[in-house]
Coordinates of C-alpha atoms in Angstrom, one line a residue:
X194 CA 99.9 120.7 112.6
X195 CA 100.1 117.5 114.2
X196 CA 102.6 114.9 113.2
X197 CA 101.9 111.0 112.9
X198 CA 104.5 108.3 112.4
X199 CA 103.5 105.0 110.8
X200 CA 105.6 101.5 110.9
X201 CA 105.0 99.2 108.0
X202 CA 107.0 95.9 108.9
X203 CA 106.8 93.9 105.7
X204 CA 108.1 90.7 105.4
X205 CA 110.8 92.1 102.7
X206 CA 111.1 95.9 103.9
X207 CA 110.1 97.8 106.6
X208 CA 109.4 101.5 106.6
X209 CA 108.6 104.2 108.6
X210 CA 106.8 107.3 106.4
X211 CA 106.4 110.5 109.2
X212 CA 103.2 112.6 108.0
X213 CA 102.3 116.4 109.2
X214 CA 98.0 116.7 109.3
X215 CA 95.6 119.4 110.3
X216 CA 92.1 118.9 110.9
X217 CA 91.7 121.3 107.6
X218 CA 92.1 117.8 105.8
X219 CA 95.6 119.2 104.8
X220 CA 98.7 116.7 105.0
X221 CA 102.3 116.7 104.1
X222 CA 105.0 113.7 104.4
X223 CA 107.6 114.7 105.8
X224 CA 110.1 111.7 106.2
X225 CA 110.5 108.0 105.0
X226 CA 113.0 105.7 106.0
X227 CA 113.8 102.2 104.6
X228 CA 115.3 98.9 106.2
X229 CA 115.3 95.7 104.1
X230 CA 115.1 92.9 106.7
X231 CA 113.6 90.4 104.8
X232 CA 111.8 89.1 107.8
X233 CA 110.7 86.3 106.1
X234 CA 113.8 84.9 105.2
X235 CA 114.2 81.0 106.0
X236 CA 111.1 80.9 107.5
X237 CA 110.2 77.7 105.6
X238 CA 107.5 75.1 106.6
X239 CA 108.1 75.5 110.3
X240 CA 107.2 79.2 110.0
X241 CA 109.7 80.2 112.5
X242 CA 111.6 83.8 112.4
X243 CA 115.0 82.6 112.5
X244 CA 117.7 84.6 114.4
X245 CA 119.2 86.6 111.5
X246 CA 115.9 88.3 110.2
X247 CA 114.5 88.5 114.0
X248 CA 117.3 90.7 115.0
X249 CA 117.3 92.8 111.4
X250 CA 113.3 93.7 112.5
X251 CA 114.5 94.8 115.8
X252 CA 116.9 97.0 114.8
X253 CA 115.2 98.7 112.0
X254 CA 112.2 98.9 114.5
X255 CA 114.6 100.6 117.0
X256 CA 116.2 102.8 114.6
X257 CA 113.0 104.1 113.8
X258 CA 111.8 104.6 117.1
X259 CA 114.9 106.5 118.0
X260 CA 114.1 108.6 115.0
X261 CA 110.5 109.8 116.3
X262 CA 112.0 110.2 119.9
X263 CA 114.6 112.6 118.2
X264 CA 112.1 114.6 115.9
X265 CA 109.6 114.6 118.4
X266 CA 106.7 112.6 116.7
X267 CA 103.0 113.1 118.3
X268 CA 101.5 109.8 117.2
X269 CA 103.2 106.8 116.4
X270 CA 101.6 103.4 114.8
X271 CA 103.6 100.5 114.1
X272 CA 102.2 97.5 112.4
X273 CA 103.6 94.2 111.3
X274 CA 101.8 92.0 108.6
X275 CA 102.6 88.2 107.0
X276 CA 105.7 87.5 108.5
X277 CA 105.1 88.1 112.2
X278 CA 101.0 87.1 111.2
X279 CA 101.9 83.7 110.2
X280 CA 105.4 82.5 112.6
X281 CA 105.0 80.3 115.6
X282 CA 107.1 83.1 117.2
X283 CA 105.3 85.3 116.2
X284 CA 104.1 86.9 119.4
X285 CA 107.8 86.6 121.0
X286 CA 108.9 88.9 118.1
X287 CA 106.1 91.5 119.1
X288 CA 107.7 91.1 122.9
X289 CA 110.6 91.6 122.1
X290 CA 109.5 94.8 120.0
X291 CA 107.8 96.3 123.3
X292 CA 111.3 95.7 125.6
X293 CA 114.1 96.3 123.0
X294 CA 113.0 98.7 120.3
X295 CA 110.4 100.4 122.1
X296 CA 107.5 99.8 119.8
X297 CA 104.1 98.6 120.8
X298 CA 103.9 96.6 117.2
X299 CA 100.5 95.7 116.1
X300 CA 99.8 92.5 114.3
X301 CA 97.2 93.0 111.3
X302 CA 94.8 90.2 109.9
X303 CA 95.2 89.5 106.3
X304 CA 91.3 91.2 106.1
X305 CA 92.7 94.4 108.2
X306 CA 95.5 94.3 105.7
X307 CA 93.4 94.4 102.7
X308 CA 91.1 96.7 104.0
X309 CA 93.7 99.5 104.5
X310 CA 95.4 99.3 101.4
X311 CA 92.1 99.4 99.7
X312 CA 91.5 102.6 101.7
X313 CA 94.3 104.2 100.0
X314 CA 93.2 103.5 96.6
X315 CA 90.0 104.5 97.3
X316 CA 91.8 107.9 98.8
X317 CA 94.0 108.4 95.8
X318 CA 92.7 107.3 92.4
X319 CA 89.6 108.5 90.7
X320 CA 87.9 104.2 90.8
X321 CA 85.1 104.0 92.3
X322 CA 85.0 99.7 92.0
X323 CA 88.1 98.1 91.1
X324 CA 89.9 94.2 92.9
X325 CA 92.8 95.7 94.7
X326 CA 96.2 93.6 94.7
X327 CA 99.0 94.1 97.1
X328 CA 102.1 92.3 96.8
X329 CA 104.0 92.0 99.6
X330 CA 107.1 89.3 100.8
X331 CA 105.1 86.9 102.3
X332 CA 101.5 87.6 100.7
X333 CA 99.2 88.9 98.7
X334 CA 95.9 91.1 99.8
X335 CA 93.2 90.8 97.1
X336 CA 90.1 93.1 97.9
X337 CA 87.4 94.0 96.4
X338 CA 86.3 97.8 95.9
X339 CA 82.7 99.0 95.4
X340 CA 81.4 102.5 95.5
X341 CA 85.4 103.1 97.4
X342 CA 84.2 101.2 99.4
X343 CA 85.7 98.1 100.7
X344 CA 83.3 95.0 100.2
X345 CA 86.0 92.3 101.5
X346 CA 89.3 90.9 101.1
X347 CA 92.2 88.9 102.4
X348 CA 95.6 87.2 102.1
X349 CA 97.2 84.5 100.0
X350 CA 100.5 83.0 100.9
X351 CA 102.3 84.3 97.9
X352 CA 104.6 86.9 98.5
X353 CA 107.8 87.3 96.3
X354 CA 110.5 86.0 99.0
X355 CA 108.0 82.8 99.6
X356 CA 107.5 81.8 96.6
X357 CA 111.3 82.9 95.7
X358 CA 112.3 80.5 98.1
X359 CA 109.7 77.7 97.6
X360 CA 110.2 77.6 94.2
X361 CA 112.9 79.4 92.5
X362 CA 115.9 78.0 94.0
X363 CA 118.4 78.1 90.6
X364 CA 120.2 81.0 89.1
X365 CA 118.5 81.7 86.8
X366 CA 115.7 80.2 87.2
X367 CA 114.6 77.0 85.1
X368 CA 111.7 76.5 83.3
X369 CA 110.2 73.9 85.3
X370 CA 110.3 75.7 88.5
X371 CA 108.7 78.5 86.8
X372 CA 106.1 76.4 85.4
X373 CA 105.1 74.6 88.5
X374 CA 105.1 78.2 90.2
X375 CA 102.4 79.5 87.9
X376 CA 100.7 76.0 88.4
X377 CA 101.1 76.7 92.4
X378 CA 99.8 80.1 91.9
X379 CA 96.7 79.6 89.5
X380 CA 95.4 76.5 92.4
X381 CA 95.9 79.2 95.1
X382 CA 93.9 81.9 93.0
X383 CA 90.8 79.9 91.7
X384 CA 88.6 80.3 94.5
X385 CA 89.7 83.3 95.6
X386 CA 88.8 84.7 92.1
X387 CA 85.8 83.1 91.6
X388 CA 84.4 85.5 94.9
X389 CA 86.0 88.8 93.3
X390 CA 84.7 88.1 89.6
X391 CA 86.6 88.9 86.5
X392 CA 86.2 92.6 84.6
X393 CA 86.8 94.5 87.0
X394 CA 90.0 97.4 87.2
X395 CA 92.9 95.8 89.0
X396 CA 95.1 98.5 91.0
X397 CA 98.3 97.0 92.1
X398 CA 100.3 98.1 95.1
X399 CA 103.7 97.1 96.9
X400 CA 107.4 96.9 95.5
X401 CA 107.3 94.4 93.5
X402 CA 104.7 95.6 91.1
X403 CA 106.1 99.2 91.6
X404 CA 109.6 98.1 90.7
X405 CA 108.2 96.2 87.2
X406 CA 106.5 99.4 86.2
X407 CA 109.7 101.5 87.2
X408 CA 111.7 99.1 84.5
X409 CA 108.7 99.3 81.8
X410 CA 109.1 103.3 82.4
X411 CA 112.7 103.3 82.0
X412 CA 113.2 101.3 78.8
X413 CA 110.6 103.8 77.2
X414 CA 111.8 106.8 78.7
X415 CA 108.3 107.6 79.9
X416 CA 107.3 110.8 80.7
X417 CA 106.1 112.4 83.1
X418 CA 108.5 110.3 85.4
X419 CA 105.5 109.2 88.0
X420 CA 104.5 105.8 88.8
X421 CA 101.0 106.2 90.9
X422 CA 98.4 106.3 88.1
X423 CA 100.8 104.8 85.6
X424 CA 99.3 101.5 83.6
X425 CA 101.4 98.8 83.3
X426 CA 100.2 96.7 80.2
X427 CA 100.2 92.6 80.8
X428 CA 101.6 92.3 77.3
X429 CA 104.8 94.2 78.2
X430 CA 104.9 92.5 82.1
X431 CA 105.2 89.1 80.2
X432 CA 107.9 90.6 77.8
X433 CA 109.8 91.9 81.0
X434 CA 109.4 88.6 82.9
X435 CA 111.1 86.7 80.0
X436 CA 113.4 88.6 79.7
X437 CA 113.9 89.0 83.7
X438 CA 113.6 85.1 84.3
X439 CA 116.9 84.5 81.8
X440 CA 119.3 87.1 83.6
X441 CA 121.9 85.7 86.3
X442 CA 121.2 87.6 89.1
X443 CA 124.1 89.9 89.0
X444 CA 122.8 90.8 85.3
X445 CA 119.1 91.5 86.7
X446 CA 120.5 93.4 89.5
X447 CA 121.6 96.3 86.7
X448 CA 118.6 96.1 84.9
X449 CA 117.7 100.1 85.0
X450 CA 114.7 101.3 87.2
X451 CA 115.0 97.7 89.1
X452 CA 116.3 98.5 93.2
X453 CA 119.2 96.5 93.2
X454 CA 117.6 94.7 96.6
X455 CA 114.8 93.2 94.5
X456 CA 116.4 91.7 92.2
X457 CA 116.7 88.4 93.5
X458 CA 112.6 88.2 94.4
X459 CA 111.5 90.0 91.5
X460 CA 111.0 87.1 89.0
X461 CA 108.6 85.1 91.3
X462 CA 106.9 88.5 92.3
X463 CA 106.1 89.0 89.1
X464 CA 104.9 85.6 88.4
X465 CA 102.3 86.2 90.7
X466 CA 101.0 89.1 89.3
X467 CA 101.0 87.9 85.4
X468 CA 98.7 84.7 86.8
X469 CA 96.8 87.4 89.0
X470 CA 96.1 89.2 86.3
X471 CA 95.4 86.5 83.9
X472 CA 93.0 84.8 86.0
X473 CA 90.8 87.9 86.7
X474 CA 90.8 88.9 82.8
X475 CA 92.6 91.8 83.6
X476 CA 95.2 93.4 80.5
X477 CA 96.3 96.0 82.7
X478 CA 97.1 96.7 86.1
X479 CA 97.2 100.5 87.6
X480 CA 100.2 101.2 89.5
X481 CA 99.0 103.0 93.5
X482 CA 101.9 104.8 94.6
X483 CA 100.2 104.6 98.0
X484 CA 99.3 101.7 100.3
X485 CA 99.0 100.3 103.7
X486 CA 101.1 103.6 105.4
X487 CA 98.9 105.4 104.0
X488 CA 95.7 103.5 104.2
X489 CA 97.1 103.4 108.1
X490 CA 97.2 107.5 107.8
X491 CA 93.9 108.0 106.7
X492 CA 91.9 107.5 109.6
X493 CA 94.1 110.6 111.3
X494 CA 93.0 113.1 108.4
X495 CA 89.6 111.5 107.8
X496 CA 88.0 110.5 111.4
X497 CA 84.2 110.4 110.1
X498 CA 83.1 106.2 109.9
X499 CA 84.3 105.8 106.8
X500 CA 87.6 107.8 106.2
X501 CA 87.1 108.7 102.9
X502 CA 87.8 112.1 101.0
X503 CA 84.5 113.0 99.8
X504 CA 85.8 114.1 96.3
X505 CA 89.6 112.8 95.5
X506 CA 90.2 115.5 92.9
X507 CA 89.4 118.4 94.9
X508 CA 91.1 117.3 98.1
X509 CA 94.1 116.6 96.2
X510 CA 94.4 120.2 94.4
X511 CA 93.0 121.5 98.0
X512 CA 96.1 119.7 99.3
X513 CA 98.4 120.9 97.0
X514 CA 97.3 125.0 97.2
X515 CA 97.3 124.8 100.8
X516 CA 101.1 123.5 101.1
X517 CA 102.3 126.0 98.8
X518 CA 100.2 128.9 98.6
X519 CA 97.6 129.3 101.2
X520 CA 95.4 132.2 99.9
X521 CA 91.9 130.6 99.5
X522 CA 89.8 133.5 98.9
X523 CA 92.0 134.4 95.8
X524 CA 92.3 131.1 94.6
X525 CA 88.7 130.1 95.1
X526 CA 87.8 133.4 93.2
X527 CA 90.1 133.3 90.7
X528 CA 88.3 129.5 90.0
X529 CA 84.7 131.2 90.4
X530 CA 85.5 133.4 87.2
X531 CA 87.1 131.4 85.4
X532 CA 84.2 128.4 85.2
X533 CA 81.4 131.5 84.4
X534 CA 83.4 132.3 81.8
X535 CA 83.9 128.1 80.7
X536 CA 79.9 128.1 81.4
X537 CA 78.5 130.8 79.3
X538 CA 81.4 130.2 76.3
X539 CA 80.2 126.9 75.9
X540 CA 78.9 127.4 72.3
X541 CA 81.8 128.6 71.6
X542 CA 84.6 126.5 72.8
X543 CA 82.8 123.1 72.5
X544 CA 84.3 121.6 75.6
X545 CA 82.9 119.6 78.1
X546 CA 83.0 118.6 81.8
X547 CA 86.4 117.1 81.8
X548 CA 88.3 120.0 80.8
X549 CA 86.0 121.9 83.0
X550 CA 87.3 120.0 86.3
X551 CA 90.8 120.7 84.6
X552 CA 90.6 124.1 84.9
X553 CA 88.7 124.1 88.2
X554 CA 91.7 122.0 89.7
X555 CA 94.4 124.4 87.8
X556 CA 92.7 127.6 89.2
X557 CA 93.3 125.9 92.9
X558 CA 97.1 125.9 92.7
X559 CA 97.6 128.5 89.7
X560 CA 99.8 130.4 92.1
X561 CA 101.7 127.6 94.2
X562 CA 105.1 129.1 92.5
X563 CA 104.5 131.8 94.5
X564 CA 106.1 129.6 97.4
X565 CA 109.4 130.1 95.3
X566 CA 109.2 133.8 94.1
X567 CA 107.1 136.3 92.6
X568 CA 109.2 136.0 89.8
X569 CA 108.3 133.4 87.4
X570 CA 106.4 131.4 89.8
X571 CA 103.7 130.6 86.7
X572 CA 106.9 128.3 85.5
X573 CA 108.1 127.2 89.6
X574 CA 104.4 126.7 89.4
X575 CA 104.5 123.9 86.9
X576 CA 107.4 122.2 88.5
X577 CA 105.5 122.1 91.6
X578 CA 102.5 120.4 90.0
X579 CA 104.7 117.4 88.2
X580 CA 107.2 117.4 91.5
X581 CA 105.0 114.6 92.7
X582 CA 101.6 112.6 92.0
X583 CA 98.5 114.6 92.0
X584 CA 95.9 111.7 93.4
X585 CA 92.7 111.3 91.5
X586 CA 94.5 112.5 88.3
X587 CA 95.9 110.8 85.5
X588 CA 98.8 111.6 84.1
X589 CA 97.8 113.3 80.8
X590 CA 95.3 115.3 83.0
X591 CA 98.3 116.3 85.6
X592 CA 100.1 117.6 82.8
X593 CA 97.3 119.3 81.5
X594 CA 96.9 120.2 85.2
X595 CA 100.6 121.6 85.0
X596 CA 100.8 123.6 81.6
X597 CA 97.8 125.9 82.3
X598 CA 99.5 126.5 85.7
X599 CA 102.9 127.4 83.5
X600 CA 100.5 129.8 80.7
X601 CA 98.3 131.4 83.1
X602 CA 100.0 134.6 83.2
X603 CA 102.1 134.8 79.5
X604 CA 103.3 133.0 76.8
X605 CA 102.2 130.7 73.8
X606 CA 101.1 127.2 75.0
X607 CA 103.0 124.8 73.9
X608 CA 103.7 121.1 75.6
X609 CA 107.2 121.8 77.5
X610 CA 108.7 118.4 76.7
X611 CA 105.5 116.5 78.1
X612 CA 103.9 115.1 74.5
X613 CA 103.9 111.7 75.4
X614 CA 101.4 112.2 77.8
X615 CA 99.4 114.1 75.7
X616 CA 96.6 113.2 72.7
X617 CA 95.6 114.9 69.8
X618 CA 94.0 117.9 70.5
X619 CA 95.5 118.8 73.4
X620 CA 97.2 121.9 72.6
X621 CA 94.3 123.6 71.5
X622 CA 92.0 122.4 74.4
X623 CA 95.0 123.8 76.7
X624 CA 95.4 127.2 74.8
X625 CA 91.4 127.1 75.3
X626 CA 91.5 126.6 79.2
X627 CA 94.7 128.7 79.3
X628 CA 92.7 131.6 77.5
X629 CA 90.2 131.5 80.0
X630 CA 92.2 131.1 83.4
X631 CA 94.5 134.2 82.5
X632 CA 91.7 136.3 81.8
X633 CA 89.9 135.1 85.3
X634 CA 93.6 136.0 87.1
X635 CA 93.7 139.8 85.6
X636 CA 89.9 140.1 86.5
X637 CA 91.2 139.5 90.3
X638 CA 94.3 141.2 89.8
X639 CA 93.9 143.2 93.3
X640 CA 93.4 139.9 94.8
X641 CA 90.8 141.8 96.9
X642 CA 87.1 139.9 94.8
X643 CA 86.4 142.6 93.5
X644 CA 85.1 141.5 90.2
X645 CA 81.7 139.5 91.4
X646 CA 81.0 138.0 88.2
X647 CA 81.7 137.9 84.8
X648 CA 78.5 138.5 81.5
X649 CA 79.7 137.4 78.5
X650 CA 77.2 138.4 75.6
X651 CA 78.9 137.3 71.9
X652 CA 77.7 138.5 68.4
X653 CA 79.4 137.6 65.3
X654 CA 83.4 137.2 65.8
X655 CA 83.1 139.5 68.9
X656 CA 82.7 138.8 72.5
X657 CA 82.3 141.7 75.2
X658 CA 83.3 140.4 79.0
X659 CA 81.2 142.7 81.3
X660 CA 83.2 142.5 84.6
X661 CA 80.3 143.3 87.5
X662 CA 82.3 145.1 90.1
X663 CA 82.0 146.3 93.7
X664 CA 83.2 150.0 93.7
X665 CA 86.2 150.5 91.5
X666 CA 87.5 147.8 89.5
X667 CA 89.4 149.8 86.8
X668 CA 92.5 148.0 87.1
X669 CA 91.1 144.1 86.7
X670 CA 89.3 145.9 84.0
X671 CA 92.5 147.6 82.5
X672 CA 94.6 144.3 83.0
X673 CA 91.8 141.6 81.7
X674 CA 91.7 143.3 78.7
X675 CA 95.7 143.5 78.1
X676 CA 95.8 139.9 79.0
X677 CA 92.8 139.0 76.4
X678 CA 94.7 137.8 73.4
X679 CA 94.9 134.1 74.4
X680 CA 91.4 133.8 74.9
X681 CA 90.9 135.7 71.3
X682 CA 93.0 133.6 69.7
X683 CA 91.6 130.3 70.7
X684 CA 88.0 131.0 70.7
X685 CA 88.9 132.8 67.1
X686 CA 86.6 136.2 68.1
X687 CA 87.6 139.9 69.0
X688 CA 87.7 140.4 72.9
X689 CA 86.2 143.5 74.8
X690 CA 86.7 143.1 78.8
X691 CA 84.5 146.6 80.0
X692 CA 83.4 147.1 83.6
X693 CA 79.5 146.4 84.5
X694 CA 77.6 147.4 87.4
X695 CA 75.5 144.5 89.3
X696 CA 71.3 145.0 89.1
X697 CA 68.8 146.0 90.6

C-alpha cells in the first residue's frame, strides 16, 4: 500500500489527514492532525496576513511536514484556500512555505475548491444531484451536483471568522449586527442562488456546520453517535442559533458537542447557513463527514477522468471487508446464496430491493469481527460496522447494516440499544434478512464454495432448501439445517435444508 498525505490550510484550521491506498480501490486513514491558525485573523479590508496568523500557518505547515518526513509519507499535497486565495501577500506566504516549512503549498481557485469538495460528496453519500455548501473561515463553496457530477461552483466571501469579524464585534452579539448580517448575507446569495435553483438536496460540509449538528446530536442524545449522513433540520438550527446568539462567549464555549475553539465564530457561521438554506428552500441540510481532504484524495484511489466510485455502497462495504477480513471468495459466496435465497422467497417474505442491498452489503463484512477473534466476532463484528461512517448509507440502514452482522451466526434479533434509528417494522424485516444470511453462512460453512446454489421449492407451511453441491457437502448440509430456525420463524414455515446434485 501506498501512503498519501494531504494539507488543508483553512483560513480557521489547518489539517493534515495521512491516507494508506492500493490500486484495489482499498483505503484506510491512518493519521489526522489539527492546528487552529486562524489565518484569516485581522485580515480586514486590506487583505493582508498579518504577522501573528502568518507565523501560526508556518508552523503548523512545518509541524506537519516534519511529521511525513518522520513516518515516511510517499505522496504529499498541501493546499491552501481563501485566506492565502484572497491576501495581497498572498504569494509571499506560499514563499515562505517552500523555504521555512518545506511545503510546496498550492493555492486553489474558489471553482477548484468547490469542485473537490463536491467530489467527496459525490464519493460518500448515496445523491446523485444535490447544491453542495462548504463553510469554511473565510468562504463559502456553493456547487452544484448533477448525475455526481459536478456542473459548477465557486466561492462567496462569507466564512465564519469574516463575517465574525465584519459584523459581530459585541459579546454577545446584538440584534442589529445580527440583522444586518443576514441582510449582508441574503445580497451576497441572490445571484448566486438564482444559477443553482431552489429544491434541490443541500449537503453541507466544513466545521462549522459539523459542529451545529454535533450540538443538535447531543441535546437529543442521538444515536448511532455519527455525523456524516446525519440531517440537521432548519427548524432546530434556528432554535440552536437563538439560543447560541444570547450566550457570553465563555457560556457558549461549554455548550456540549460545540469545540471549545469555535465558539467565538460559531454564531455568524451559522448565520450563513440558516439564510443559505432559506434562500435555496431548503428544510434540511445533510451533514458530509468528508470534504476537500478527501475530495483531494480521490484522484489517488480513483485515477480514471472522472474519479468517481462507480457504485458508493459497494465500494464502501468493499472497503470495509477488505480492512478487516480480506477473504473475498467466502464473503462474495456467502453474499451469492444468501440473495438466491432473498430472490426465489420473494412471495414469501414480501421485501423489496432495499433490504435486498442490505443484506448484500451485510454479507460483504459479516465476518470483519474475525479481525478481533474467532470468538464472538458476530458481536466485534457489529462494533466494527458502527465504529465509523459507512458512506452511501444512512444511518437506519448502517444499523440495519450492523445488527444482521451481530445475528448472523446466533441469537434472537433484537435492536441492541439502536431504536432511535430504527422505524416500525424493522425488527421483523431484520429477523427476515438475518434468517436468510445465517442459513447462506452454514451452507459455506467449509468456506471452500462448495454449495453452488441454493433451490428453494415451498408448499403449504413448508419450504425444502436443496443445497446443489460439488462432491461432498454433508456438513453445510448438516449445519444449514441446525441453523434453520431463524429463517422458520420469520418466514412462519417448516424448514428442510437436503443436499441436491446440479443437472444435466
Amino acid at each position: 500500500m501506498r501512503s498519501v498525505g494531504i494539507i488543508d490550510l483553512g483560513s480557521n484550521t489547518a489539517r493534515l489527514v495521512v491516507l494508506l491506498y492500493r490500486p484495489d480501490y482499498r483505503y484506510q486513514l491512518l493519521d489526522e492532525l489539527r492546528e487552529v491558525v486562524r489565518l484569516s485573523e485581522g485580515m480586514g479590508e486590506e487583505r493582508i496576513l498579518r504577522a501573528a496568523p502568518f507565523r501560526r500557518g508556518l508552523e503548523a505547515l512545518a509541524t506537519f511536514r516534519s511529521y511525513c518526513d518522520a513516518a515516511g509519507i510517499d505522496d504529499l499535497r498541501a493546499t491552501a484556500t481563501s485566506a492565502v486565495r484572497a491576501a495581497a501577500n498572498g504569494a509571499s506566504f506560499v514563499a515562505a512555505a517552500r523555504e521555512r516549512a518545506g511545503i510546496e503549498l498550492e493555492v486553489l481557485e474558489g471553482e477548484q475548491e468547490a469542485r473537490y469538495g463536491a467530489l467527496a460528496v459525490a464519493n460518500s453519500l448515496e445523491v446523485r444531484d444535490a447544491v453542495v455548501l462548504d463553510l469554511g473561515g473565510g468562504s463559502m463553496q456553493l456547487s452544484l451536483l448533477r448525475e455526481r457530477r459536478f456542473q459548477g461552483g465557486g466561492a462567496l466571501p462569507l466564512g465564519a471568522v469574516r463575517t465574525t469579524e465584519a459584523f459581530l464585534g459585541s459579546d454577545p452579539p446584538r440584534g442589529r449586527d445580527l440583522k444586518a448580517l443576514r441582510k449582508h448575507v441574503r445580497a451576497l446569495l441572490r445571484p448566486r442562488v438564482a444559477e443553482l435553483g431552489a429544491g434541490l438536496p443541500v449537503v453541507g460540509m466544513g466545521g462549522t456546520v459539523r459542529n451545529l449538528a454535533n450540538v443538535v446530536q447531543a441535546r437529543t442524545d442521538y444515536q448511532p453517535a455519527l455525523l456524516h449522513n446525519y440531517v440537521l433540520r432548519r427548524e432546530a438550527l434556528d432554535e440552536l442559533l437563538a439560543e447560541l446568539a444570547a450566550l457570553p462567549l465563555e457560556k457558549r464555549r461549554d455548550v456540549r458537542g460545540l469545540n471549545r475553539d469555535r465558539a467565538d465564530i460559531i454564531v455568524a457561521g451559522g448565520v450563513v447557513i440558516a439564510e443559505t438554506l432559506a434562500a435555496l428552500g431548503a428544510d434540511e441540510v445533510r451533514i458530509s463527514g468528508q470534504g476537500l481532504r478527501e475530495g483531494l484524495f480521490y484522484p489517488y484511489l480513483f485515477p480514471d477522468d472522472d474519479h468517481l466510485a462507480p457504485d458508493v455502497r459497494e465500494f464502501s462495504a468493499l472497503n470495509l471487508m477488505r480492512e478487516y477480513y480480506d477473504n473475498p471468495a467466502h464473503n462474495l459466496h456467502v453474499r451469492k446464496l444468501a440473495l438466491q435465497l432473498f430472490d426465489q422467497l420473494e412471495a414469501l417474505h414480501g421485501l423489496g430491493a432495499a433490504e435486498r442491498s442490505l443484506l448484500s452489503a451485510a454479507a460483504l463484512v459479516h465476518d470483519i469481527g474475525m479481525a478481533v477473534d474467532y470468538y464472538a466476532h458476530h458481536k466485534h463484528g457489529m462494533y466494527l460496522v458502527m465504529g465509523r461512517a459507512l458512506p452511501g448509507f444512512s444511518h437506519r440502514e448502517q444499523v440495519l447494516i450492523a445488527l444482521l452482522v451481530r445475528y448472523h451466526r446466533r441469537g434472537t434479533p433484537g435492536d441492541q440499544g439502536y431504536a432511535q434509528a430504527l422505524e416500525a417494522g424493522d425488527i421483523d424485516r431484520l429477523t427476515t434478512l438475518a434468517g436468510l444470511l445465517r442459513l447462506a453462512e452454514y451452507l459455506e460453512r467449509s468456506k471452500a464454495q462448495r454449495v453452488d446454489e441454493v433451490r428453494c421449492h415451498t408448499a403449504d407451511g413448508f419450504l425444502q432448501v436443496e443445497a446443489i453441491a460439488r462432491g461432498d457437502a454433508d456438513i453445510e448440509v448438516r449445519e444449514a439445517g441446525a441453523r434453520s430456525g431463524l429463517l422458520a420463524s420469520a418466514l412462519g414455515v417448516r424448514v428442510e435444508v437436503v443436499a441436491g446434485y446440479p443437472g444435466p
